[in-house]
Amino acid sequence: MHLNAQEKAQVEEARYKLSDKASLAAFLQDADIRLIRAPYLFHLRRHNIPLPRRQEAEGEVCEKDSVQMSALVTHSEVRKWAAGSKDAIICSVSHAWETREHPDPCCFQLGHLVDTISLYEAAYFSEIWVFYDYTSLYQFERETDAQRESFARAMGNMHVMYAHDCSLTLRIEGLTPPHIWNAMLQDESKKVPVYHVPSGSLQALPLKELMHNRTPYLQRGWCFAEVQWSAVRGIAAQNQRIYGFAGKSSSGKVPLTPEAFAEQMRTSAFTHRNDAETVVELQKKVFFERVTCCKEVFFENLLEEDLEKLVESLEHYKDLRSFKLKNWEGTPELVASLVQVLGASTCLEELCIMHGDNYRGGEENQGTGNCLAKALGEVLRHNCTLKKITLGFNGIETEGCKALLAGLRRNKIITEINIRYEIDADPEVLVKVEKIVAANQAGVVQNAFKRFWNVFFKARTAETENDGPKKASAETENDGPKKASAFPSDLGDAGAQALAAMLRENRSVETVDLDYKGIGELGCQALLEALRQNSRVWEMELRRNPEISDEVQKEIQELVEANKEALRRQKEA
């Protein structure tokens, strides 16, 4: 629908956050948008009734579990949903208008919509609320100022319905099949209630009297915009194609840069007049609002052209922390570019790249897995933010694993890696990779522990100094924290080894509480060696660490008891 000057002003007037329920509820109320209840859609489908305009739907009712209710969700209910006192799933439908007067004269879209939301209705206790523009917004002819104002506000910020975190998009990408369309054309007894301009009233007309529009979904400006607004969420499950091409399709998976989107709009068709300029500005606003602050993305089922678009867009993800990609196609060169762009990030901490578990490569992807591993190996030589890597079923062979291994040997940051599902690689190389990562994990824990201890020690020392000068004695000559406790329950062997390294140098700690800390023999042996060099610790609690042998526990207790006796004699002297 064309945006006039008033409607365009709405684009700049309102600012709705795309991450909280209250903002979405505010938009629905400000623009007086009404969502449709699932039971009403079920009723229409059962009786083969075309979707009504918003004007007619306002007086409709439906029934669920013998309870009658309005066909449209009230604003009061939406406010309760935003406040958390009502459960609902909001679905925004993206679809083509197949005639100028009515988007779905054959009820074909309605059928696919009901097939999908009935599954949600069965799977969740939440109510299902649907946004479908023809029934949710006031349609032509809008007879009152309130209706025109409502439509202006809605169209001026339509991106909110498709880009918000609290909604999901259902895309109907295909048109009504020709055999269904032609059958209705020939059957004049089947009519569609539409607004009839000559009479100025609602009339039931046969399909042949309506103005047809068979332009493909992805060639329509508003449809393509809705696809792109939905893609910026970054979570594949929130952007679903429920009907369309049976084969591979690259629509709606990756957000285009504003430049690429503007280029696409130059050739896109609009139902009434060309609103490309306004749509481009909306998309630019959505892209930068969502992408620049996005922390987590999950893409799946990407074709090579999708991957190309993704590489172009990734530089705009300035705050990305987690990147997950599953099921993809691409050349070795393209995959290398993807890894290089991700590796240049100063924030990325988690990287997951996987094919489905039935992937076995192919001539078109020959060498891609090794190229992925080699590029990642190069990145790991200098990257200082990545901590977790998951690779699976990418066709990485021993050659690629060795390149990854070489990069890991120069990297002390990675603390978790999972490549067990790279089944083409030599198991011995995989073990070496895991050993390096295990060593990194121990080193990171140890360094973190040392930093914590140094800060704590300095703070306690500063407190002592602020108390004023003290007379030197056996109790105060080594002022500092006397008790080491409050360690995490998953301290483990790595943490115990870090603690042991500190105890070899520290002369202030007297008691250590390691009850139920997941410590095994390695950690306990390190503590034992430290106590042989430390005469200050006179108590160490090690209960509920079942992997520690009784013999080692006994030897530790003998050492701390000896320290305790020596300190007692020192005080008496």
Short mmCIF file of C-alpha atoms in Angstrom, two decimals, residues 234-535:
data_model
loop_
_atom_site.label_atom_id
_atom_site.label_comp_id
_atom_site.label_asym_id
_atom_site.label_seq_id
_atom_site.Cartn_x
_atom_site.Cartn_y
_atom_site.Cartn_z
CA GLY A 234 19.14 -13.83 13.62
CA ILE A 235 17.22 -16.86 14.92
CA ALA A 236 16.05 -19.18 12.15
CA ALA A 237 13.12 -20.61 14.13
CA GLN A 238 11.45 -17.18 14.24
CA ASN A 239 11.30 -16.88 10.45
CA GLN A 240 9.55 -19.82 8.81
CA ARG A 241 8.42 -20.46 5.26
CA ILE A 242 5.16 -22.41 5.55
CA TYR A 243 4.45 -22.62 1.84
CA GLY A 244 6.52 -21.99 -1.25
CA PHE A 245 9.09 -23.64 -3.45
CA ALA A 246 9.51 -27.36 -3.02
CA GLY A 247 13.21 -27.25 -3.88
CA LYS A 248 16.07 -25.19 -2.52
CA SER A 249 15.38 -21.53 -1.90
CA SER A 250 17.59 -18.76 -0.66
CA SER A 251 14.87 -16.37 0.48
CA GLY A 252 14.51 -14.98 3.98
CA LYS A 253 17.57 -16.46 5.65
CA VAL A 254 20.22 -13.75 5.68
CA PRO A 255 19.74 -10.00 6.20
CA LEU A 256 21.01 -7.94 3.25
CA THR A 257 23.08 -4.82 3.78
CA PRO A 258 21.05 -1.63 3.17
CA GLU A 259 22.96 -1.13 -0.09
CA ALA A 260 22.08 -4.58 -1.39
CA PHE A 261 18.47 -4.18 -0.28
CA ALA A 262 18.15 -0.83 -2.07
CA GLU A 263 19.46 -2.43 -5.25
CA GLN A 264 16.82 -5.16 -4.98
CA MET A 265 14.05 -2.59 -4.52
CA ARG A 266 14.85 -1.00 -7.87
CA THR A 267 13.30 -3.99 -9.65
CA SER A 268 10.63 -4.97 -7.11
CA ALA A 269 6.92 -4.53 -7.77
CA PHE A 270 4.42 -2.95 -5.37
CA THR A 271 0.72 -3.73 -5.28
CA HIS A 272 -0.44 -0.14 -5.79
CA ARG A 273 2.36 2.42 -6.29
CA ASN A 274 6.09 2.32 -5.86
CA ASP A 275 6.97 2.80 -2.19
CA ALA A 276 10.57 1.69 -2.66
CA GLU A 277 12.12 4.81 -1.08
CA THR A 278 10.11 4.50 2.13
CA VAL A 279 10.65 0.75 2.38
CA VAL A 280 14.40 1.22 1.87
CA GLU A 281 14.52 3.74 4.73
CA LEU A 282 12.57 1.39 6.99
CA GLN A 283 14.90 -1.50 6.20
CA LYS A 284 17.97 0.63 6.86
CA LYS A 285 16.59 1.60 10.25
CA VAL A 286 15.77 -2.01 11.14
CA PHE A 287 19.12 -3.35 9.90
CA PHE A 288 21.27 -1.02 11.95
CA GLU A 289 19.05 -1.18 15.03
CA ARG A 290 19.14 -4.96 15.16
CA VAL A 291 22.41 -5.99 13.55
CA THR A 292 24.81 -3.58 15.25
CA CYS A 293 23.74 -4.69 18.74
CA CYS A 294 23.03 -8.35 17.93
CA LYS A 295 24.93 -10.73 20.24
CA GLU A 296 23.83 -14.12 18.92
CA VAL A 297 22.89 -15.50 15.49
CA PHE A 298 21.89 -18.92 14.24
CA PHE A 299 21.62 -19.50 10.48
CA GLU A 300 20.71 -22.77 8.84
CA ASN A 301 20.08 -24.27 5.39
CA LEU A 302 22.09 -21.62 3.57
CA LEU A 303 22.85 -21.91 -0.14
CA GLU A 304 26.03 -20.50 -1.63
CA GLU A 305 24.36 -17.19 -2.51
CA ASP A 306 23.11 -16.91 1.07
CA LEU A 307 26.62 -17.44 2.37
CA GLU A 308 27.88 -14.69 0.06
CA LYS A 309 25.29 -12.28 1.47
CA LEU A 310 26.18 -13.30 5.00
CA VAL A 311 29.88 -12.55 4.48
CA GLU A 312 28.91 -9.08 3.24
CA SER A 313 26.66 -8.42 6.24
CA LEU A 314 28.86 -9.79 9.02
CA GLU A 315 31.09 -6.74 9.25
CA HIS A 316 28.10 -4.81 10.60
CA TYR A 317 27.65 -7.23 13.55
CA LYS A 318 29.81 -5.13 15.89
CA ASP A 319 28.83 -6.86 19.13
CA LEU A 320 28.41 -10.48 18.01
CA ARG A 321 29.34 -13.02 20.72
CA SER A 322 27.95 -16.28 19.33
CA PHE A 323 27.81 -17.42 15.68
CA LYS A 324 26.11 -20.70 14.72
CA LEU A 325 25.74 -22.05 11.20
CA LYS A 326 24.13 -25.37 10.35
CA ASN A 327 23.61 -26.96 6.93
CA TRP A 328 25.31 -24.80 4.33
CA GLU A 329 26.80 -24.81 0.85
CA GLY A 330 29.79 -22.84 -0.38
CA THR A 331 33.07 -22.93 -2.23
CA PRO A 332 36.36 -23.31 -0.33
CA GLU A 333 37.19 -19.68 -1.07
CA LEU A 334 33.84 -18.46 0.26
CA VAL A 335 34.17 -20.51 3.44
CA ALA A 336 37.65 -19.10 4.00
CA SER A 337 36.27 -15.57 3.62
CA LEU A 338 33.55 -16.33 6.16
CA VAL A 339 36.06 -17.57 8.74
CA GLN A 340 38.36 -14.60 8.13
CA VAL A 341 35.55 -12.11 8.70
CA LEU A 342 34.51 -13.88 11.89
CA GLY A 343 38.11 -14.11 13.04
CA ALA A 344 38.52 -10.35 12.72
CA SER A 345 35.78 -9.81 15.31
CA THR A 346 36.89 -8.35 18.62
CA CYS A 347 33.90 -9.78 20.51
CA LEU A 348 33.15 -13.26 19.15
CA GLU A 349 33.48 -15.95 21.85
CA GLU A 350 31.61 -18.94 20.40
CA LEU A 351 31.77 -20.38 16.88
CA CYS A 352 29.74 -23.35 15.65
CA ILE A 353 29.82 -24.51 12.01
CA MET A 354 28.11 -27.79 11.20
CA HIS A 355 26.46 -29.69 8.39
CA GLY A 356 23.61 -32.09 9.05
CA ASP A 357 24.60 -35.53 10.28
CA ASN A 358 23.85 -37.00 6.85
CA TYR A 359 26.35 -34.76 5.06
CA ARG A 360 29.10 -36.62 3.27
CA GLY A 361 30.54 -33.87 1.11
CA GLY A 362 30.36 -34.13 -2.68
CA GLU A 363 32.29 -33.03 -5.71
CA GLU A 364 30.86 -29.53 -5.52
CA ASN A 365 32.13 -29.18 -1.93
CA GLN A 366 35.37 -31.13 -2.32
CA GLY A 367 38.05 -29.66 -0.06
CA THR A 368 35.69 -27.21 1.64
CA GLY A 369 36.08 -28.84 5.06
CA ASN A 370 39.86 -28.71 4.95
CA CYS A 371 39.74 -25.12 3.73
CA LEU A 372 37.49 -24.28 6.67
CA ALA A 373 39.93 -25.86 9.12
CA LYS A 374 42.98 -24.19 7.54
CA ALA A 375 41.35 -20.76 7.64
CA LEU A 376 40.34 -21.31 11.25
CA GLY A 377 43.85 -22.46 12.11
CA GLU A 378 45.24 -19.18 10.75
CA VAL A 379 42.67 -17.18 12.69
CA LEU A 380 43.57 -18.94 15.94
CA ARG A 381 47.17 -17.77 15.66
CA HIS A 382 46.15 -14.20 16.47
CA ASN A 383 42.54 -14.25 17.72
CA CYS A 384 42.21 -13.43 21.41
CA THR A 385 38.43 -13.65 22.01
CA LEU A 386 37.26 -17.07 20.77
CA LYS A 387 36.76 -19.50 23.64
CA LYS A 388 34.52 -22.23 22.26
CA ILE A 389 34.52 -23.95 18.84
CA THR A 390 32.19 -26.65 17.54
CA LEU A 391 32.76 -28.28 14.14
CA GLY A 392 30.83 -31.25 12.81
CA PHE A 393 30.19 -33.13 9.58
CA ASN A 394 32.01 -30.51 7.50
CA GLY A 395 34.22 -33.07 5.77
CA ILE A 396 37.39 -32.00 7.60
CA GLU A 397 40.11 -34.57 7.00
CA THR A 398 43.43 -35.18 8.74
CA GLU A 399 45.11 -32.48 6.66
CA GLY A 400 42.64 -29.88 7.90
CA CYS A 401 42.85 -31.09 11.49
CA LYS A 402 46.63 -30.71 11.44
CA ALA A 403 46.26 -27.11 10.28
CA LEU A 404 43.81 -26.52 13.10
CA LEU A 405 46.24 -28.14 15.52
CA ALA A 406 49.04 -25.82 14.39
CA GLY A 407 46.85 -22.79 15.08
CA LEU A 408 45.83 -24.08 18.49
CA ARG A 409 49.46 -24.45 19.53
CA ARG A 410 49.75 -20.66 19.21
CA ASN A 411 46.50 -19.98 21.03
CA LYS A 412 46.01 -19.90 24.81
CA ILE A 413 42.41 -18.64 24.82
CA ILE A 414 40.36 -21.56 23.44
CA THR A 415 39.02 -23.56 26.39
CA GLU A 416 36.46 -25.78 24.67
CA ILE A 417 36.47 -27.49 21.29
CA ASN A 418 34.27 -30.23 19.88
CA ILE A 419 35.32 -31.80 16.58
CA ARG A 420 34.44 -35.41 17.35
CA TYR A 421 31.89 -35.44 14.53
CA GLU A 422 34.53 -34.71 11.90
CA ILE A 423 34.59 -38.43 11.17
CA ASP A 424 37.03 -38.19 8.25
CA ALA A 425 39.90 -37.04 10.47
CA ASP A 426 42.57 -39.20 12.09
CA PRO A 427 41.44 -39.98 15.68
CA GLU A 428 45.00 -39.44 16.96
CA VAL A 429 45.02 -35.88 15.64
CA LEU A 430 41.65 -35.24 17.26
CA VAL A 431 43.05 -36.39 20.60
CA LYS A 432 46.00 -34.01 20.24
CA VAL A 433 43.62 -31.13 19.57
CA GLU A 434 41.63 -31.93 22.68
CA LYS A 435 44.77 -32.16 24.82
CA ILE A 436 45.90 -28.69 23.77
CA VAL A 437 42.49 -27.26 24.59
CA ALA A 438 42.51 -29.03 27.96
CA ALA A 439 45.86 -27.42 28.72
CA ASN A 440 44.47 -24.04 27.71
CA GLN A 441 41.52 -24.55 30.01
CA ALA A 442 43.79 -25.29 32.96
CA GLY A 443 45.93 -22.25 32.13
CA VAL A 444 42.93 -19.95 31.85
CA VAL A 445 41.54 -21.16 35.17
CA GLN A 446 44.93 -20.74 36.80
CA ASN A 447 45.45 -17.23 35.44
CA ALA A 448 41.95 -16.19 36.43
CA PHE A 449 42.50 -17.59 39.90
CA LYS A 450 45.79 -15.74 40.23
CA ARG A 451 44.18 -12.46 39.16
CA PHE A 452 41.38 -12.98 41.66
CA TRP A 453 43.79 -13.81 44.43
CA ASN A 454 46.06 -10.84 43.74
CA VAL A 455 43.14 -8.43 43.84
CA PHE A 456 41.80 -10.00 47.01
CA PHE A 457 45.22 -10.02 48.66
CA LYS A 458 45.89 -6.36 47.81
CA ALA A 459 42.47 -5.33 49.09
CA ARG A 460 43.02 -7.08 52.41
CA THR A 461 46.54 -5.65 52.68
CA ALA A 462 45.16 -2.16 52.08
CA GLU A 463 42.62 -2.71 54.86
CA THR A 464 45.42 -3.71 57.22
CA GLU A 465 47.47 -0.63 56.31
CA ASN A 466 44.49 1.65 56.91
CA ASP A 467 44.12 0.25 60.42
CA GLY A 468 47.41 1.92 61.31
CA PRO A 469 50.84 0.55 62.29
CA LYS A 470 50.90 -2.74 64.13
CA LYS A 471 53.56 -4.32 66.26
CA ALA A 472 55.33 -7.07 64.35
CA SER A 473 54.54 -10.52 65.64
CA ALA A 474 54.18 -14.10 64.47
CA GLU A 475 50.50 -13.34 63.80
CA THR A 476 50.91 -10.06 61.91
CA GLU A 477 54.22 -10.21 60.10
CA ASN A 478 52.48 -11.80 57.12
CA ASP A 479 49.34 -9.64 57.02
CA GLY A 480 46.90 -10.71 54.33
CA PRO A 481 43.86 -12.96 53.98
CA LYS A 482 43.96 -15.79 56.49
CA LYS A 483 41.24 -17.97 54.97
CA ALA A 484 40.81 -19.17 51.37
CA SER A 485 37.19 -20.20 50.73
CA ALA A 486 34.08 -19.44 48.66
CA PHE A 487 35.49 -21.26 45.66
CA PRO A 488 33.05 -22.44 42.94
CA SER A 489 31.75 -26.00 43.24
CA ASP A 490 33.30 -26.85 39.86
CA LEU A 491 36.79 -25.72 40.87
CA GLY A 492 38.12 -29.11 39.79
CA ASP A 493 41.70 -30.22 39.29
CA ALA A 494 42.62 -27.15 37.23
CA GLY A 495 41.46 -24.82 40.00
CA ALA A 496 43.16 -26.90 42.67
CA GLN A 497 46.43 -26.75 40.71
CA ALA A 498 46.10 -22.96 40.49
CA LEU A 499 45.48 -22.80 44.23
CA ALA A 500 48.51 -25.01 44.86
CA ALA A 501 50.69 -22.66 42.82
CA MET A 502 49.56 -19.78 45.02
CA LEU A 503 50.15 -21.71 48.27
CA ARG A 504 53.74 -22.41 47.29
CA GLU A 505 54.40 -18.67 47.48
CA ASN A 506 51.82 -17.36 49.94
CA ARG A 507 52.58 -17.05 53.66
CA SER A 508 49.36 -15.50 54.97
CA VAL A 509 46.68 -18.12 54.32
CA GLU A 510 46.14 -20.43 57.26
CA THR A 511 42.89 -22.26 56.45
CA VAL A 512 41.57 -23.57 53.12
CA ASP A 513 38.00 -24.78 52.54
CA LEU A 514 37.71 -27.13 49.53
CA ASP A 515 34.62 -29.05 50.58
CA TYR A 516 32.68 -30.42 47.57
CA LYS A 517 34.76 -28.78 44.85
CA GLY A 518 35.05 -31.60 42.27
CA ILE A 519 38.76 -32.15 42.97
CA GLY A 520 40.39 -35.38 41.84
CA GLU A 521 43.79 -37.03 42.27
CA LEU A 522 45.67 -34.57 40.02
CA GLY A 523 44.47 -31.55 41.95
CA CYS A 524 45.04 -33.20 45.29
CA GLN A 525 48.59 -34.21 44.38
CA ALA A 526 49.33 -30.59 43.47
CA LEU A 527 48.00 -29.44 46.84
CA LEU A 528 50.09 -32.07 48.59
CA GLU A 529 53.28 -30.85 46.90
CA ALA A 530 52.42 -27.24 47.80
CA LEU A 531 51.89 -28.10 51.46
CA ARG A 532 55.33 -29.69 51.60
CA GLN A 533 56.66 -26.19 50.84
CA ASN A 534 54.16 -24.27 52.98
CA SER A 535 54.41 -24.21 56.78
#
